[in-house]
Amino acid sequence: MIIYQQTIKARADFTGVGVHTGKPISLSLVPAEMDSGIRFRVTSACGEARTIAAVSSNVPATDLATIVGSLDGAHVSTVEHLMAALYAMNIDNVVIEIDGSEVPIMDGCSERFVEAIERVGLEQQSAKRSYIRVLKPVRVETAAGWAEFVPHYGTRFEVEIDFASQAIGRQVFAGELTPALFKSELSRARTFGFMKDVERLWASGHALGSSLENSVVIGDDDRVINPDGLRYADEFVRHKTLDAIGDQSLAGSRILGCYRSYKGGHKLNALALQALLRDSTAYDMIELPARRRDIVRHSPLIAAVAAPAYGPQTL
């Protein structure tokens, strides 16, 4: 595990479109000072800039994407794929400069963000990294599924989905989160949706940038209609795991624990994180020792969760 905080060595630039708005967007990752965390710097059309910390207290309730900021002010939506890449690649501090209200969808996953991070490289900083260590099980349930954090020395995800669609069915993914695992097993897993839902989404002004180039689409005959098929036989659960990583990154610190979910999505991911951070007996804050000695402990975070991040269960 990483002892010291990290940022990137150089700027990385991206262009693309928003999956919901369909509008062109430019985004850049910029090195940041230690202890500054992940921050979005949003520039409006009139040139006004606002900085938004990528933490759960800045996540409003919404039905269509994970958003940071305020729905009646500056905000950025569909942040989960980028946040998953930063979290998995062990980046603690970075400024995300963006000229729109949505992170570009790229090809529907985290692959291009990972490639750019590897290209520019990482820089170790002198401040130690703080971890959120899960001390006891914390579980939330809905009518459809459940999610929980349990103690574990490491960062592990165990995700299970179960769709009525025969193209998806029941799938399970489990693994310890490392940069290598994320790159090879998760980063290329794309967002997905059903053709039967497209007209409804378009009518509501959403999914305007969605296409077969950035989404896996299941047709009316319950088959994947993408000409090139799937990147993994179980690409659907791998993408759900990618989303879970991005949603848990909004804790603001790396979580030492195992996150499990059944029939989950953005809503359950956010509810579980909310439940964990609101219970000061469920976790503590620690720093890992540079040499063999006792772990440094800190007081738990003040509950930093506002409304849960309600995101789409498919797109």
CSV table of C-alpha atoms in Angstrom, one decimal:
chain,number,residue,atom,x,y,z
A,1,MET,CA,0.0,0.0,0.0
A,2,ILE,CA,1.1,3.6,-0.7
A,3,ILE,CA,2.5,5.5,2.3
A,4,TYR,CA,3.0,9.0,0.8
A,5,GLN,CA,0.6,11.1,-1.3
A,6,GLN,CA,1.0,11.3,-5.1
A,7,THR,CA,0.1,13.6,-7.9
A,8,ILE,CA,0.8,13.5,-11.6
A,9,LYS,CA,4.1,14.7,-13.1
A,10,ALA,CA,2.6,16.7,-16.0
A,11,ARG,CA,-0.6,18.0,-17.5
A,12,ALA,CA,-2.8,15.6,-19.4
A,13,ASP,CA,-5.5,16.9,-21.9
A,14,PHE,CA,-8.7,15.3,-23.2
A,15,THR,CA,-11.5,16.2,-25.5
A,16,GLY,CA,-14.8,14.5,-26.1
A,17,VAL,CA,-18.6,14.8,-25.7
A,18,GLY,CA,-20.9,14.4,-22.7
A,19,VAL,CA,-22.9,11.2,-22.8
A,20,HIS,CA,-26.0,13.0,-21.7
A,21,THR,CA,-25.6,16.5,-23.1
A,22,GLY,CA,-23.9,15.5,-26.3
A,23,LYS,CA,-21.9,18.7,-26.1
A,24,PRO,CA,-18.1,18.9,-26.8
A,25,ILE,CA,-16.0,19.2,-23.7
A,26,SER,CA,-12.3,19.9,-23.0
A,27,LEU,CA,-10.8,18.5,-19.8
A,28,SER,CA,-7.3,18.6,-18.3
A,29,LEU,CA,-5.6,16.9,-15.4
A,30,VAL,CA,-3.1,19.2,-13.7
A,31,PRO,CA,-0.6,18.4,-10.9
A,32,ALA,CA,-1.6,19.7,-7.5
A,33,GLU,CA,0.0,20.4,-4.2
A,34,MET,CA,-0.1,17.8,-1.4
A,35,ASP,CA,-3.1,17.7,0.9
A,36,SER,CA,-5.3,19.5,-1.7
A,37,GLY,CA,-7.2,16.4,-2.8
A,38,ILE,CA,-9.1,16.0,-6.1
A,39,ARG,CA,-10.7,19.3,-7.2
A,40,PHE,CA,-12.7,20.3,-10.3
A,41,ARG,CA,-12.1,23.8,-11.7
A,42,VAL,CA,-15.1,24.6,-13.8
A,43,THR,CA,-15.0,27.4,-16.3
A,44,SER,CA,-18.3,28.8,-17.5
A,45,ALA,CA,-19.0,30.1,-21.0
A,46,CYS,CA,-18.5,33.7,-19.7
A,47,GLY,CA,-15.0,32.7,-18.3
A,48,GLU,CA,-15.9,32.6,-14.6
A,49,ALA,CA,-14.1,29.7,-12.8
A,50,ARG,CA,-15.2,27.9,-9.7
A,51,THR,CA,-13.4,25.1,-7.7
A,52,ILE,CA,-15.4,22.1,-6.4
A,53,ALA,CA,-13.9,19.5,-4.2
A,54,ALA,CA,-14.6,15.9,-5.4
A,55,VAL,CA,-16.0,14.7,-2.0
A,56,SER,CA,-19.3,13.3,-0.9
A,57,SER,CA,-20.5,16.4,0.8
A,58,ASN,CA,-20.6,18.1,-2.6
A,59,VAL,CA,-22.8,15.4,-4.2
A,60,PRO,CA,-26.4,16.4,-4.6
A,61,ALA,CA,-29.2,13.9,-5.1
A,62,THR,CA,-29.9,13.3,-8.8
A,63,ASP,CA,-31.4,10.5,-10.9
A,64,LEU,CA,-29.2,10.3,-13.9
A,65,ALA,CA,-25.5,10.7,-13.0
A,66,THR,CA,-23.0,11.1,-10.2
A,67,ILE,CA,-22.6,14.8,-9.8
A,68,VAL,CA,-20.3,17.1,-7.8
A,69,GLY,CA,-21.3,20.7,-7.1
A,70,SER,CA,-24.7,22.3,-6.9
A,71,LEU,CA,-27.6,21.6,-9.3
A,72,ASP,CA,-28.5,25.3,-9.1
A,73,GLY,CA,-24.9,26.5,-9.7
A,74,ALA,CA,-21.6,25.2,-10.9
A,75,HIS,CA,-21.5,21.4,-11.1
A,76,VAL,CA,-19.9,18.5,-13.1
A,77,SER,CA,-21.8,15.3,-13.8
A,78,THR,CA,-20.8,11.8,-14.9
A,79,VAL,CA,-17.6,12.0,-12.9
A,80,GLU,CA,-17.4,8.3,-11.9
A,81,HIS,CA,-15.2,6.9,-14.7
A,82,LEU,CA,-12.5,9.6,-14.2
A,83,MET,CA,-12.7,9.3,-10.4
A,84,ALA,CA,-12.3,5.5,-10.6
A,85,ALA,CA,-9.1,5.9,-12.7
A,86,LEU,CA,-7.6,8.5,-10.3
A,87,TYR,CA,-8.5,6.3,-7.2
A,88,ALA,CA,-7.3,3.1,-8.7
A,89,MET,CA,-4.0,4.6,-10.0
A,90,ASN,CA,-3.3,6.0,-6.5
A,91,ILE,CA,-3.6,9.7,-7.3
A,92,ASP,CA,-4.3,11.8,-4.2
A,93,ASN,CA,-4.0,15.4,-5.5
A,94,VAL,CA,-5.0,16.8,-8.9
A,95,VAL,CA,-6.9,19.7,-10.3
A,96,ILE,CA,-9.4,18.8,-13.0
A,97,GLU,CA,-9.9,21.7,-15.4
A,98,ILE,CA,-13.1,21.5,-17.4
A,99,ASP,CA,-15.0,23.8,-19.6
A,100,GLY,CA,-18.4,22.1,-19.4
A,101,SER,CA,-20.8,20.6,-16.9
A,102,GLU,CA,-20.1,16.9,-17.8
A,103,VAL,CA,-16.9,14.8,-17.9
A,104,PRO,CA,-16.5,13.6,-21.5
A,105,ILE,CA,-17.6,10.0,-21.9
A,106,MET,CA,-14.6,9.0,-24.1
A,107,ASP,CA,-15.3,5.4,-25.1
A,108,GLY,CA,-17.6,4.7,-22.1
A,109,CYS,CA,-15.0,3.5,-19.6
A,110,SER,CA,-11.7,4.6,-17.8
A,111,GLU,CA,-9.2,3.2,-20.3
A,112,ARG,CA,-8.1,6.6,-21.9
A,113,PHE,CA,-7.7,8.2,-18.5
A,114,VAL,CA,-5.5,5.3,-17.3
A,115,GLU,CA,-3.4,5.5,-20.4
A,116,ALA,CA,-2.8,9.3,-20.0
A,117,ILE,CA,-1.9,8.9,-16.3
A,118,GLU,CA,0.7,6.2,-17.2
A,119,ARG,CA,2.0,8.4,-20.0
A,120,VAL,CA,2.7,11.5,-17.8
A,121,GLY,CA,3.7,9.4,-14.7
A,122,LEU,CA,3.3,9.9,-11.0
A,123,GLU,CA,5.2,12.1,-8.5
A,124,GLN,CA,5.5,11.1,-4.8
A,125,GLN,CA,4.9,14.0,-2.4
A,126,SER,CA,6.3,14.4,1.1
A,127,ALA,CA,2.9,14.3,3.0
A,128,LYS,CA,1.6,11.0,4.2
A,129,ARG,CA,-1.6,9.5,2.9
A,130,SER,CA,-4.5,9.1,5.3
A,131,TYR,CA,-6.7,6.0,5.0
A,132,ILE,CA,-10.3,5.3,6.1
A,133,ARG,CA,-10.1,2.0,7.9
A,134,VAL,CA,-13.3,0.1,8.2
A,135,LEU,CA,-13.7,-1.3,11.8
A,136,LYS,CA,-17.0,-3.0,11.7
A,137,PRO,CA,-19.6,-4.1,9.1
A,138,VAL,CA,-21.9,-1.3,7.8
A,139,ARG,CA,-24.8,-2.4,5.6
A,140,VAL,CA,-27.6,-0.8,3.7
A,141,GLU,CA,-30.6,-2.5,1.9
A,142,THR,CA,-33.2,-1.5,-0.6
A,143,ALA,CA,-36.1,-3.5,-2.0
A,144,ALA,CA,-33.9,-4.7,-4.8
A,145,GLY,CA,-30.5,-5.3,-3.3
A,146,TRP,CA,-27.9,-4.4,-0.7
A,147,ALA,CA,-24.4,-3.1,-0.1
A,148,GLU,CA,-22.0,-3.2,2.7
A,149,PHE,CA,-18.5,-2.4,4.0
A,150,VAL,CA,-16.7,-5.0,6.1
A,151,PRO,CA,-13.2,-4.9,7.7
A,152,HIS,CA,-10.4,-6.0,5.4
A,153,TYR,CA,-6.7,-5.1,5.3
A,154,GLY,CA,-6.6,-3.8,1.7
A,155,THR,CA,-9.1,-2.3,-0.7
A,156,ARG,CA,-11.3,-5.0,-2.1
A,157,PHE,CA,-14.5,-5.0,-4.2
A,158,GLU,CA,-17.0,-7.8,-4.5
A,159,VAL,CA,-19.9,-6.9,-6.8
A,160,GLU,CA,-22.8,-9.1,-8.0
A,161,ILE,CA,-25.5,-8.2,-10.5
A,162,ASP,CA,-28.6,-10.1,-11.6
A,163,PHE,CA,-30.6,-8.9,-14.6
A,164,ALA,CA,-33.7,-10.4,-16.1
A,165,SER,CA,-32.1,-9.8,-19.5
A,166,GLN,CA,-30.5,-13.0,-20.9
A,167,ALA,CA,-27.7,-10.9,-22.4
A,168,ILE,CA,-26.6,-10.1,-18.9
A,169,GLY,CA,-28.1,-12.5,-16.3
A,170,ARG,CA,-26.1,-13.1,-13.0
A,171,GLN,CA,-22.5,-12.0,-13.0
A,172,VAL,CA,-19.9,-11.7,-10.2
A,173,PHE,CA,-16.6,-9.8,-10.0
A,174,ALA,CA,-14.3,-9.9,-7.0
A,175,GLY,CA,-10.7,-8.6,-6.5
A,176,GLU,CA,-8.2,-6.5,-4.6
A,177,LEU,CA,-7.9,-3.1,-6.1
A,178,THR,CA,-4.5,-2.4,-7.6
A,179,PRO,CA,-3.4,-0.3,-10.5
A,180,ALA,CA,-2.6,-3.5,-12.4
A,181,LEU,CA,-5.9,-5.2,-11.8
A,182,PHE,CA,-7.8,-2.0,-12.7
A,183,LYS,CA,-6.0,-1.5,-15.9
A,184,SER,CA,-6.3,-5.1,-17.1
A,185,GLU,CA,-9.6,-6.2,-15.7
A,186,LEU,CA,-11.8,-3.2,-15.2
A,187,SER,CA,-10.7,0.0,-17.1
A,188,ARG,CA,-12.0,-1.2,-20.5
A,189,ALA,CA,-15.5,-2.2,-19.3
A,190,ARG,CA,-18.0,0.2,-20.9
A,191,THR,CA,-21.2,1.7,-19.7
A,192,PHE,CA,-24.3,-0.1,-20.9
A,193,GLY,CA,-28.0,0.3,-21.6
A,194,PHE,CA,-31.1,-1.0,-23.4
A,195,MET,CA,-32.4,0.2,-26.7
A,196,LYS,CA,-35.9,0.1,-25.3
A,197,ASP,CA,-34.9,3.0,-23.0
A,198,VAL,CA,-33.3,5.2,-25.6
A,199,GLU,CA,-36.4,7.1,-26.8
A,200,ARG,CA,-37.5,7.8,-23.3
A,201,LEU,CA,-34.0,9.2,-22.4
A,202,TRP,CA,-33.8,11.3,-25.5
A,203,ALA,CA,-37.2,12.7,-24.9
A,204,SER,CA,-36.1,13.9,-21.4
A,205,GLY,CA,-32.9,15.4,-22.9
A,206,HIS,CA,-30.5,12.7,-21.8
A,207,ALA,CA,-28.2,10.2,-23.4
A,208,LEU,CA,-27.8,12.7,-26.3
A,209,GLY,CA,-24.1,11.7,-26.7
A,210,SER,CA,-24.6,8.0,-26.3
A,211,SER,CA,-23.6,5.8,-29.2
A,212,LEU,CA,-22.2,2.3,-30.0
A,213,GLU,CA,-18.8,3.9,-29.8
A,214,ASN,CA,-19.1,4.6,-26.1
A,215,SER,CA,-21.8,2.3,-24.8
A,216,VAL,CA,-22.7,-1.4,-24.9
A,217,VAL,CA,-26.3,-1.5,-26.1
A,218,ILE,CA,-28.7,-4.4,-25.7
A,219,GLY,CA,-31.3,-4.6,-28.5
A,220,ASP,CA,-35.0,-5.4,-28.4
A,221,ASP,CA,-34.1,-9.0,-29.2
A,222,ASP,CA,-32.1,-9.1,-25.9
A,223,ARG,CA,-28.8,-9.3,-27.7
A,224,VAL,CA,-25.7,-7.0,-27.7
A,225,ILE,CA,-26.0,-5.0,-30.9
A,226,ASN,CA,-22.4,-3.6,-30.9
A,227,PRO,CA,-20.7,-4.9,-34.1
A,228,ASP,CA,-17.5,-5.8,-32.1
A,229,GLY,CA,-19.4,-7.5,-29.3
A,230,LEU,CA,-18.1,-7.4,-25.7
A,231,ARG,CA,-14.6,-6.7,-24.4
A,232,TYR,CA,-15.0,-9.2,-21.6
A,233,ALA,CA,-17.6,-12.0,-21.4
A,234,ASP,CA,-18.8,-10.4,-18.1
A,235,GLU,CA,-18.3,-6.8,-19.1
A,236,PHE,CA,-21.5,-5.7,-17.4
A,237,VAL,CA,-20.4,-6.6,-13.9
A,238,ARG,CA,-17.0,-5.2,-14.5
A,239,HIS,CA,-18.4,-1.9,-15.4
A,240,LYS,CA,-20.6,-1.9,-12.3
A,241,THR,CA,-17.4,-2.5,-10.3
A,242,LEU,CA,-15.7,0.3,-12.1
A,243,ASP,CA,-18.6,2.6,-11.2
A,244,ALA,CA,-18.5,1.4,-7.5
A,245,ILE,CA,-14.8,2.4,-7.4
A,246,GLY,CA,-15.5,5.8,-8.8
A,247,ASP,CA,-18.4,6.4,-6.3
A,248,GLN,CA,-16.3,5.2,-3.3
A,249,SER,CA,-13.5,7.6,-4.3
A,250,LEU,CA,-15.7,10.4,-3.1
A,251,ALA,CA,-14.9,9.5,0.5
A,252,GLY,CA,-11.9,11.8,0.0
A,253,SER,CA,-9.4,9.2,1.3
A,254,ARG,CA,-8.6,5.6,0.3
A,255,ILE,CA,-10.8,3.1,2.1
A,256,LEU,CA,-9.2,0.1,3.7
A,257,GLY,CA,-12.0,-2.4,3.7
A,258,CYS,CA,-14.0,-4.7,1.5
A,259,TYR,CA,-17.0,-3.2,-0.4
A,260,ARG,CA,-19.7,-5.7,-1.3
A,261,SER,CA,-22.9,-5.2,-3.3
A,262,TYR,CA,-25.8,-7.2,-4.7
A,263,LYS,CA,-27.9,-5.7,-7.5
A,264,GLY,CA,-26.3,-2.3,-6.8
A,265,GLY,CA,-25.6,0.8,-8.7
A,266,HIS,CA,-24.8,4.5,-8.0
A,267,LYS,CA,-27.7,4.8,-5.5
A,268,LEU,CA,-26.6,1.9,-3.3
A,269,ASN,CA,-22.9,2.8,-3.6
A,270,ALA,CA,-23.7,6.3,-2.3
A,271,LEU,CA,-26.0,5.1,0.5
A,272,ALA,CA,-23.4,2.7,1.8
A,273,LEU,CA,-20.7,5.4,1.8
A,274,GLN,CA,-23.1,7.7,3.6
A,275,ALA,CA,-23.8,5.1,6.2
A,276,LEU,CA,-20.1,4.4,6.8
A,277,LEU,CA,-19.1,8.0,7.2
A,278,ARG,CA,-22.0,8.9,9.5
A,279,ASP,CA,-21.0,6.2,12.0
A,280,SER,CA,-17.9,7.4,13.8
A,281,THR,CA,-17.6,4.0,15.5
A,282,ALA,CA,-17.4,2.2,12.1
A,283,TYR,CA,-14.1,3.5,11.0
A,284,ASP,CA,-10.9,5.4,12.0
A,285,MET,CA,-8.4,7.4,10.1
A,286,ILE,CA,-4.8,6.1,9.9
A,287,GLU,CA,-1.5,6.7,8.3
A,288,LEU,CA,0.8,3.8,7.4
A,289,PRO,CA,4.3,3.7,9.1
A,290,ALA,CA,7.3,4.4,6.9
A,291,ARG,CA,9.1,1.8,9.1
A,292,ARG,CA,7.9,-1.0,11.3
A,293,ARG,CA,6.1,0.7,14.1
A,294,ASP,CA,2.6,1.3,15.2
A,295,ILE,CA,0.1,2.8,12.7
A,296,VAL,CA,-0.7,6.4,13.4
A,297,ARG,CA,-4.4,6.9,14.2
A,298,HIS,CA,-6.5,10.0,13.9
A,299,SER,CA,-10.1,10.9,14.9
A,300,PRO,CA,-12.8,9.9,12.4
A,301,LEU,CA,-14.0,12.4,9.8
A,302,ILE,CA,-16.8,14.6,10.8
A,303,ALA,CA,-19.8,13.2,8.8
A,304,ALA,CA,-19.2,14.6,5.4
A,305,VAL,CA,-22.0,13.0,3.4
A,306,ALA,CA,-24.9,15.1,2.1
A,307,ALA,CA,-27.5,13.5,-0.2
A,308,PRO,CA,-26.6,10.2,-1.9
A,309,ALA,CA,-25.4,10.2,-5.5
A,310,TYR,CA,-28.3,8.7,-7.4
A,311,GLY,CA,-27.0,7.6,-10.7
A,312,PRO,CA,-28.3,5.5,-13.6
A,313,GLN,CA,-28.5,1.8,-13.1
A,314,THR,CA,-27.6,1.2,-16.8
A,315,LEU,CA,-26.3,4.1,-18.8
